[in-house]
Coordinates of C-alpha atoms in Angstrom, one line a residue:
M1 CA 8.9 10.3 25.9
R2 CA 8.0 12.1 29.2
L3 CA 4.4 12.4 28.0
K4 CA 4.2 8.6 27.4
K5 CA 5.5 8.0 30.9
W6 CA 2.8 10.2 32.3
L7 CA 0.1 8.4 30.3
I8 CA 1.4 5.1 31.6
G9 CA 1.3 6.5 35.1
L10 CA -2.3 7.6 34.5
L11 CA -3.2 4.0 33.5
A12 CA -1.4 2.4 36.4
A13 CA -3.2 4.8 38.8
G14 CA -6.5 3.6 37.5
G15 CA -7.5 7.1 36.4
V16 CA -11.0 7.9 35.1
L17 CA -9.6 9.0 31.7
L18 CA -9.6 5.4 30.3
L19 CA -12.7 3.3 30.5
S20 CA -11.3 -0.1 29.8
G21 CA -8.5 -2.4 31.1
C22 CA -7.7 -3.9 34.4
F23 CA -4.5 -4.0 36.4
V24 CA -3.4 -6.5 39.0
K25 CA -2.3 -4.9 42.2
T26 CA -1.0 -6.1 45.6
V27 CA -3.2 -5.7 48.7
D28 CA -1.0 -2.8 49.9
E29 CA -1.3 -1.1 46.6
L30 CA -5.0 -1.3 46.6
Y31 CA -5.2 0.6 49.9
M32 CA -2.7 3.3 48.8
L33 CA -3.9 6.7 47.6
P34 CA -2.8 7.2 44.0
R35 CA 0.0 9.7 43.5
H36 CA -0.4 11.6 40.2
S37 CA 2.3 13.6 38.5
D38 CA 1.7 17.3 37.8
A39 CA 1.3 16.6 34.1
Y40 CA -1.5 14.1 34.9
N41 CA -3.2 16.6 37.1
H42 CA -2.9 19.3 34.4
L43 CA -4.3 17.1 31.7
Q44 CA -7.2 16.0 34.0
E45 CA -8.0 19.6 34.8
A46 CA -7.9 20.6 31.1
I47 CA -10.3 17.7 30.3
D48 CA -12.6 18.6 33.1
A49 CA -12.8 22.1 31.8
V50 CA -14.3 21.0 28.4
K51 CA -16.2 17.9 29.6
G52 CA -19.9 18.5 30.2
A53 CA -22.0 16.9 33.0
G54 CA -23.5 14.3 30.6
D55 CA -20.4 13.7 28.5
T56 CA -18.8 10.3 28.6
F57 CA -15.4 9.0 27.4
A58 CA -15.7 7.2 24.1
A59 CA -12.8 4.9 23.3
P60 CA -12.6 3.6 19.7
I61 CA -14.1 0.1 19.6
S62 CA -11.7 -1.5 17.2
G63 CA -8.3 -1.1 15.7
V64 CA -4.9 -0.7 17.4
N65 CA -5.7 2.4 19.4
Q66 CA -8.6 1.7 21.8
Q67 CA -8.0 4.3 24.5
S68 CA -10.0 7.3 25.5
V69 CA -6.8 9.3 25.8
Q70 CA -4.1 9.0 23.1
L71 CA -0.8 10.7 22.5
A72 CA 0.6 11.6 19.1
D73 CA 2.9 14.2 17.6
L74 CA 0.4 15.8 15.2
D75 CA 2.4 18.8 14.1
G76 CA 5.9 17.3 13.9
D77 CA 7.4 19.6 16.5
G78 CA 8.7 16.6 18.6
T79 CA 6.1 17.1 21.4
E80 CA 3.1 14.8 21.5
E81 CA -0.4 16.2 21.7
A82 CA -3.1 14.5 23.8
V83 CA -6.3 13.5 21.9
V84 CA -9.3 12.8 24.1
F85 CA -12.4 11.1 22.7
L86 CA -15.8 12.0 24.2
K87 CA -19.4 11.4 23.4
T88 CA -21.8 14.3 24.2
G89 CA -25.5 15.0 23.8
D90 CA -25.0 17.6 21.0
E91 CA -26.2 17.4 17.4
K92 CA -22.7 16.1 16.5
P93 CA -22.0 13.9 19.6
L94 CA -18.6 12.4 18.8
K95 CA -15.8 14.8 19.7
A96 CA -12.1 14.4 19.7
Y97 CA -10.4 17.2 21.7
I98 CA -6.8 18.1 21.0
F99 CA -4.7 19.3 23.9
A100 CA -1.2 20.7 23.5
A101 CA 1.5 20.3 26.2
S102 CA 3.8 23.0 27.4
D103 CA 6.0 22.9 30.5
D104 CA 4.0 19.9 31.8
A105 CA 0.7 21.8 31.4
Y106 CA -2.1 21.2 28.8
R107 CA -4.3 23.6 26.9
M108 CA -7.2 22.7 24.7
M109 CA -6.4 23.8 21.1
D110 CA -9.2 22.5 18.9
V111 CA -11.9 19.9 18.6
I112 CA -13.0 17.5 15.9
E113 CA -16.8 17.0 15.8
G114 CA -18.7 14.4 14.0
S115 CA -22.0 12.5 13.8
G116 CA -22.5 8.9 14.7
T117 CA -23.0 6.4 17.5
A118 CA -19.4 5.5 18.3
F119 CA -15.8 6.0 17.2
E120 CA -15.1 2.8 15.2
S121 CA -11.3 3.3 15.0
V122 CA -8.5 5.9 15.1
E123 CA -5.1 5.8 13.4
Y124 CA -2.2 8.1 13.1
A125 CA 0.0 8.1 9.9
R126 CA 2.2 10.4 7.8
V127 CA -0.2 11.0 4.9
T128 CA 1.0 14.4 3.8
D129 CA 4.5 15.7 2.8
Q130 CA 4.6 17.8 6.0
D131 CA 5.9 16.7 9.3
G132 CA 3.5 15.2 11.9
A133 CA 0.8 12.5 11.9
V134 CA -2.6 12.9 10.3
I135 CA -5.5 11.7 12.5
I136 CA -7.6 9.1 10.6
I137 CA -11.0 8.6 12.3
G138 CA -13.7 6.1 11.5
R139 CA -17.2 6.6 12.9
Q140 CA -20.2 4.3 13.2
I141 CA -23.2 6.2 11.9
S142 CA -26.1 3.7 12.3
A143 CA -27.1 0.1 11.5
E144 CA -28.6 1.2 8.2
L145 CA -25.8 3.5 7.0
P146 CA -22.1 2.8 6.1
Q147 CA -19.4 4.0 8.3
A148 CA -17.7 7.4 7.8
L149 CA -14.0 7.9 7.5
S150 CA -12.3 11.3 7.8
A151 CA -8.6 12.4 7.9
Y152 CA -7.4 15.6 9.7
A153 CA -4.2 17.5 9.7
Y154 CA -3.2 19.6 12.8
R155 CA -1.3 22.8 12.0
D156 CA -0.7 26.0 14.1
G157 CA -3.1 24.8 16.8
H158 CA -6.0 24.2 14.4
V159 CA -7.5 21.1 12.7
V160 CA -8.1 20.9 8.9
E161 CA -10.2 18.2 7.3
L162 CA -8.3 16.6 4.4
M163 CA -10.9 14.1 3.2
S164 CA -14.2 12.4 4.2
A165 CA -15.9 9.3 2.7
N166 CA -18.2 6.4 3.5
Y167 CA -16.7 2.9 3.8
S168 CA -17.3 -0.7 4.7
E169 CA -13.6 -1.5 5.3
Y170 CA -10.5 0.6 5.1
R171 CA -6.7 0.2 5.4
V172 CA -3.8 2.7 5.7
V173 CA -1.0 1.5 3.4
D174 CA 1.7 3.0 1.1
L175 CA 0.4 1.5 -2.1
D176 CA 2.3 3.9 -4.5
N177 CA 5.6 3.2 -2.7
N178 CA 6.4 6.9 -2.2
G179 CA 6.9 6.8 1.6
L180 CA 3.6 8.4 2.5
S181 CA 0.5 6.5 3.7
D182 CA -2.5 6.1 1.4
L183 CA -6.1 5.5 2.4
F184 CA -7.7 2.4 0.8
L185 CA -11.5 2.2 1.2
L186 CA -14.0 -0.5 0.2
R187 CA -17.8 0.1 -0.3
F188 CA -20.5 -2.4 -1.1
D189 CA -23.9 -2.1 -2.7
A190 CA -26.0 -4.8 -1.0
E191 CA -28.8 -4.7 -3.6
E192 CA -26.5 -5.0 -6.7
R193 CA -24.1 -7.3 -4.8
S194 CA -21.2 -5.3 -6.1
G195 CA -18.3 -3.5 -4.4
V196 CA -15.8 -0.8 -5.3
A197 CA -12.4 0.1 -4.0
E198 CA -11.2 3.7 -3.6
L199 CA -7.7 5.1 -3.0
Y200 CA -7.0 8.5 -1.5
R201 CA -3.4 9.8 -1.6
W202 CA -1.4 13.0 -1.3
K203 CA -0.9 14.7 -4.6
N204 CA -0.3 18.3 -5.6
G205 CA -0.5 19.5 -2.1
Q206 CA -3.8 17.8 -1.2
I207 CA -5.5 14.4 -0.8
E208 CA -6.9 13.3 -4.1
R209 CA -9.1 10.3 -4.9
E210 CA -7.9 7.9 -7.6
P211 CA -10.5 6.6 -10.1
E212 CA -12.3 3.8 -8.4
S213 CA -11.7 0.2 -9.2
S214 CA -14.4 -2.6 -9.0
L215 CA -14.3 -5.7 -6.9
S216 CA -15.0 -9.0 -8.6
L217 CA -18.6 -9.5 -9.5
G218 CA -20.3 -11.5 -6.6
A219 CA -17.9 -10.4 -3.9
Q220 CA -19.8 -9.9 -0.7
S221 CA -18.5 -9.2 2.8
V222 CA -14.8 -8.8 3.5
K223 CA -13.1 -11.6 5.3
R224 CA -9.6 -10.4 5.3
I225 CA -7.4 -7.6 3.9
I226 CA -3.6 -8.1 3.9
S227 CA -0.9 -5.9 2.5
G228 CA 2.2 -7.3 0.8
R229 CA 4.1 -7.4 -2.4
L230 CA 3.7 -8.9 -5.9
R231 CA 6.6 -10.3 -7.9
G232 CA 9.0 -7.4 -8.7
S233 CA 8.4 -6.2 -5.1
V234 CA 5.4 -4.2 -6.1
P235 CA 3.1 -3.1 -3.1
A236 CA -0.4 -4.6 -3.3
L237 CA -3.5 -5.2 -1.2
F238 CA -5.1 -8.7 -1.2
V239 CA -8.8 -8.5 -0.4
A240 CA -10.6 -11.8 0.4
C241 CA -14.4 -11.6 0.3
T242 CA -17.1 -14.2 0.7
Y243 CA -18.4 -15.6 -2.6
G244 CA -21.6 -17.6 -2.5
E245 CA -22.3 -19.8 0.5
N246 CA -19.0 -21.6 1.0
S247 CA -16.2 -19.9 -1.0
I248 CA -14.1 -16.8 -1.0
L249 CA -12.3 -15.0 -3.7
T250 CA -9.4 -12.6 -3.6
D251 CA -9.0 -9.4 -5.5
V252 CA -5.5 -7.8 -5.7
F253 CA -5.2 -4.0 -6.0
A254 CA -2.0 -2.2 -7.1
F255 CA -0.6 0.5 -9.3
R256 CA 0.0 -0.6 -12.9
D257 CA 1.5 1.9 -15.2
G258 CA 0.6 4.6 -12.7
V259 CA -3.1 3.6 -12.6
F260 CA -4.8 2.2 -9.4
C261 CA -6.5 -1.1 -10.5
N262 CA -7.7 -4.6 -9.7
I263 CA -5.0 -6.7 -11.4
T264 CA -7.0 -10.0 -11.0
A265 CA -10.3 -8.8 -12.5
A266 CA -11.0 -10.3 -15.9
D267 CA -12.8 -8.4 -18.6
S268 CA -16.1 -10.2 -17.5
G269 CA -15.6 -8.7 -14.0
M270 CA -15.1 -12.1 -12.5
S271 CA -11.6 -13.1 -11.2
A272 CA -12.3 -16.8 -11.5
Q273 CA -8.7 -17.7 -10.9
T274 CA -8.9 -16.6 -7.3
V275 CA -12.1 -18.4 -6.2
R276 CA -11.1 -21.0 -3.7
N277 CA -11.8 -23.0 -0.5
Y278 CA -13.4 -20.9 2.2
Y279 CA -10.7 -21.5 4.7
V280 CA -7.6 -20.8 2.7
Y281 CA -6.3 -17.2 2.5
A282 CA -3.4 -15.6 0.8
S283 CA -0.3 -15.5 2.9
D284 CA 3.5 -14.9 2.8
L285 CA 3.9 -18.6 3.4
D286 CA 7.6 -18.8 2.7
E287 CA 8.3 -15.4 4.4
D288 CA 10.1 -13.9 1.4
G289 CA 8.1 -10.7 1.4
L290 CA 5.9 -11.8 -1.5
I291 CA 2.3 -12.9 -1.0
E292 CA 1.3 -16.4 -2.1
I293 CA -2.3 -17.1 -3.3
P294 CA -3.7 -20.6 -2.8
D295 CA -5.2 -22.8 -5.4
P296 CA -6.7 -25.9 -3.8
V297 CA -6.8 -29.1 -6.0
A298 CA -8.8 -32.1 -5.1
L299 CA -6.8 -35.3 -4.7
P300 CA -8.0 -38.7 -6.0
S301 CA -9.8 -40.5 -3.2
A302 CA -8.0 -43.4 -1.6
D303 CA -10.0 -43.3 1.6
P304 CA -12.7 -46.1 2.0
S305 CA -14.8 -43.6 3.9
G306 CA -14.9 -41.2 1.0
E307 CA -13.4 -38.4 3.0
P308 CA -12.1 -35.7 0.5
F309 CA -8.6 -34.4 0.6
S310 CA -6.9 -31.6 -1.3
K311 CA -3.4 -30.3 -1.9
I312 CA -2.9 -26.5 -2.3
I313 CA -0.7 -25.0 -5.0
W314 CA 0.6 -21.6 -3.8
Y315 CA 1.6 -19.0 -6.4
N316 CA 2.8 -15.4 -6.7
L317 CA 1.3 -12.9 -9.1
D318 CA 3.0 -10.2 -11.1
L319 CA 1.4 -6.9 -12.2
N320 CA 0.0 -8.5 -15.3
G321 CA -1.7 -11.3 -13.4
R322 CA 0.7 -14.0 -14.4
R323 CA 1.2 -16.8 -12.0
T324 CA 4.5 -18.3 -10.7
E325 CA 4.1 -21.4 -8.6
R326 CA 6.1 -21.4 -5.4
M327 CA 5.2 -24.6 -3.4
T328 CA 2.5 -27.3 -2.9
T329 CA 1.2 -28.2 0.5
Y330 CA -1.3 -30.3 2.4
H331 CA -3.1 -28.2 5.0
N332 CA -4.8 -29.8 7.9
F333 CA -6.8 -26.9 9.1
Q334 CA -8.6 -28.8 11.9
G335 CA -5.3 -29.9 13.3
G336 CA -3.5 -26.6 12.8
W337 CA -0.6 -27.9 10.8
Y338 CA 0.6 -28.4 7.2
L339 CA 3.2 -30.2 5.2
V340 CA 5.3 -28.8 2.3
L341 CA 5.2 -31.5 -0.3
P342 CA 8.3 -32.4 -2.2
A343 CA 8.2 -32.3 -6.0
E344 CA 8.2 -36.0 -6.4
L345 CA 5.1 -36.4 -4.3
Q346 CA 3.0 -33.6 -5.8
Q347 CA 1.6 -35.5 -8.8
S348 CA 1.1 -38.9 -7.1
L349 CA -0.2 -38.1 -3.6
A350 CA -3.1 -39.8 -1.9
I351 CA -4.2 -39.2 1.7
R352 CA -6.5 -41.3 3.9
R353 CA -7.2 -41.7 7.6
S354 CA -5.0 -44.4 9.2
E355 CA -5.9 -47.1 11.6
E356 CA -6.7 -46.0 15.2
V357 CA -3.7 -45.8 17.7
S358 CA -4.6 -45.3 21.3
G359 CA -7.9 -43.7 20.3
V360 CA -6.3 -41.5 17.7
R361 CA -6.6 -41.8 14.0
G362 CA -3.8 -40.2 12.0
Y363 CA -3.3 -39.3 8.4
E364 CA -1.6 -41.7 6.0
F365 CA 0.3 -40.2 3.1
S366 CA 0.8 -42.6 0.2
E367 CA 2.2 -42.7 -3.3
W368 CA -0.7 -43.6 -5.7
S369 CA -1.0 -43.6 -9.4
G370 CA -4.8 -44.2 -9.2
T371 CA -4.7 -47.7 -10.6
S372 CA -2.7 -50.0 -8.3
S373 CA -3.0 -50.0 -4.5
P374 CA -1.6 -47.0 -2.6
K375 CA 1.9 -47.4 -1.2
P376 CA 1.9 -45.8 2.3
L377 CA 5.0 -43.6 2.9
F378 CA 4.4 -42.1 6.4
V379 CA 1.6 -41.4 8.9
I380 CA 1.1 -38.2 11.0
H381 CA -0.5 -38.4 14.4
A382 CA -1.5 -35.8 17.0
F383 CA -1.6 -36.9 20.6
S384 CA -2.9 -35.1 23.7
G385 CA -3.1 -36.0 27.3
E386 CA -0.5 -36.8 30.0
N387 CA 1.1 -39.6 28.1
R388 CA 1.3 -37.8 24.7
D389 CA 5.1 -37.8 24.4
T390 CA 5.3 -41.5 25.3
L391 CA 2.6 -42.4 22.8
A392 CA 4.3 -40.2 20.1
S393 CA 7.5 -42.2 20.6
M394 CA 6.1 -45.7 20.6
D395 CA 6.0 -48.4 17.9
G396 CA 8.4 -46.8 15.6
R397 CA 6.9 -43.3 15.8
F398 CA 9.1 -40.2 16.4
I399 CA 8.2 -36.7 17.6
L400 CA 7.9 -34.1 14.9
A401 CA 6.9 -31.1 17.0
K402 CA 5.1 -29.9 20.1
K403 CA 2.6 -27.1 20.6
G404 CA 0.6 -26.4 23.7
D405 CA -0.9 -29.6 25.0
M406 CA -0.4 -31.5 21.7
T407 CA 2.5 -33.6 20.5
Y408 CA 2.8 -34.4 16.8
S409 CA 4.5 -37.6 15.6
A410 CA 5.3 -39.4 12.4
L411 CA 5.7 -43.1 11.5
L412 CA 7.9 -43.7 8.5
T413 CA 7.3 -46.9 6.4
E414 CA 9.9 -48.9 4.5
E415 CA 8.4 -47.7 1.3
G416 CA 8.8 -44.1 2.6
E417 CA 12.5 -44.7 3.4
K418 CA 13.0 -46.2 -0.1
N419 CA 11.5 -43.0 -1.6
G420 CA 14.1 -40.9 0.3
F421 CA 12.0 -39.7 3.3
S422 CA 13.7 -39.5 6.7
E423 CA 13.0 -38.2 10.2
Q424 CA 14.9 -35.0 9.3
S425 CA 13.0 -34.5 6.0
L426 CA 9.6 -35.0 7.6
A427 CA 10.5 -32.6 10.4
E428 CA 11.4 -30.0 7.8
M429 CA 8.2 -30.6 5.8
F430 CA 6.0 -30.1 9.0
H431 CA 4.8 -26.6 9.9
F432 CA 2.2 -25.0 12.1
I433 CA -0.5 -22.9 10.5
R434 CA -0.3 -19.2 11.6
I435 CA -3.4 -17.7 13.1
D436 CA -4.7 -14.3 12.0
W437 CA -5.1 -12.5 15.4
N438 CA -7.7 -10.0 14.0
S439 CA -10.1 -12.7 12.9
G440 CA -9.0 -15.7 14.9
E441 CA -8.9 -17.7 11.7
T442 CA -6.1 -19.5 9.9

């Protein structure tokens, strides 16, 4: 804990150890000389002793750890080591120096050297059955070559490489549910338009690679990887890749009967059941710990303009690939909201744009058999501007929710009331779409 405080003090002092980040200071603070702790000075001296004249700090460019100096308990003794990332002019330019702390002093113990142009990412996880965190380092090699991933254990003051492999994407996850982290890697063959998944895990006193499993035929670049659980609370990874020009598909990887496999891949190599709209990703929509996979279904068109609308059937999978439907929704991705549709509306829903209100066109939800005229049930509007709350509450409308500078309202028709809809039920049906902070997408 003391070492964390020293590193925080290092950051606040604006030390040269970290290359990124800015801190707001008062005028008085800007003219004060920084006062460093003894631990800070010792660490700075230790780094200066190994840092050459042309060496530069090289913070990882992605991931959760993007500092040039990082702290982690690598050997499990309760004291954190300092890991310093530098780029040199040597044949192996990327270097991660490990410094051990003792009585507020630091001593360089070992160095990890590697080829490449930059540290892509760095993570720390308990991968082995020994105490302490394993260092997992991804490196960018070149524009023409895939990235390289290596895992290192630190014991008795020395580093041992546990594994090394090339990858396009990777994740650290406990897929076999044994309490230790596994390394999940994806690699793509651009010419053959195929991809494989590999899993490295601790077995028999070492990291071993499981037999690889193929991605669905036609899967291209990865859009999103999420970890979650299948029915039966089985750990799994859900990999969404681009497919063609405007679709994505999802492959699901898990252990079945002790074998690492793609449970959604059909014998043909094509998991057609998971091909879907480009913008819809698997998600724990009902927050029950199980991942739901979306299946968009086009609705019959009731809009004179011909604008297409779809409902989404969300389902869970089990280890044998069997589906269990969980809910049906209408997702308005442009507006950032969705409705959970009641059972009585799922088979007879039609959606079209409503008449304009104060310059805003809403979405009219109707009951429609496809033969007679649609029976409007309710309308959803989204208002912005200074008078948004007033507009949302006029002419029979009521406010559903607010977010940022938007106010969302609903107008309930007599037909809607007859069908059992109310202000409370519509408010319960209405939800905001969660944003994936890594990609910025829904």
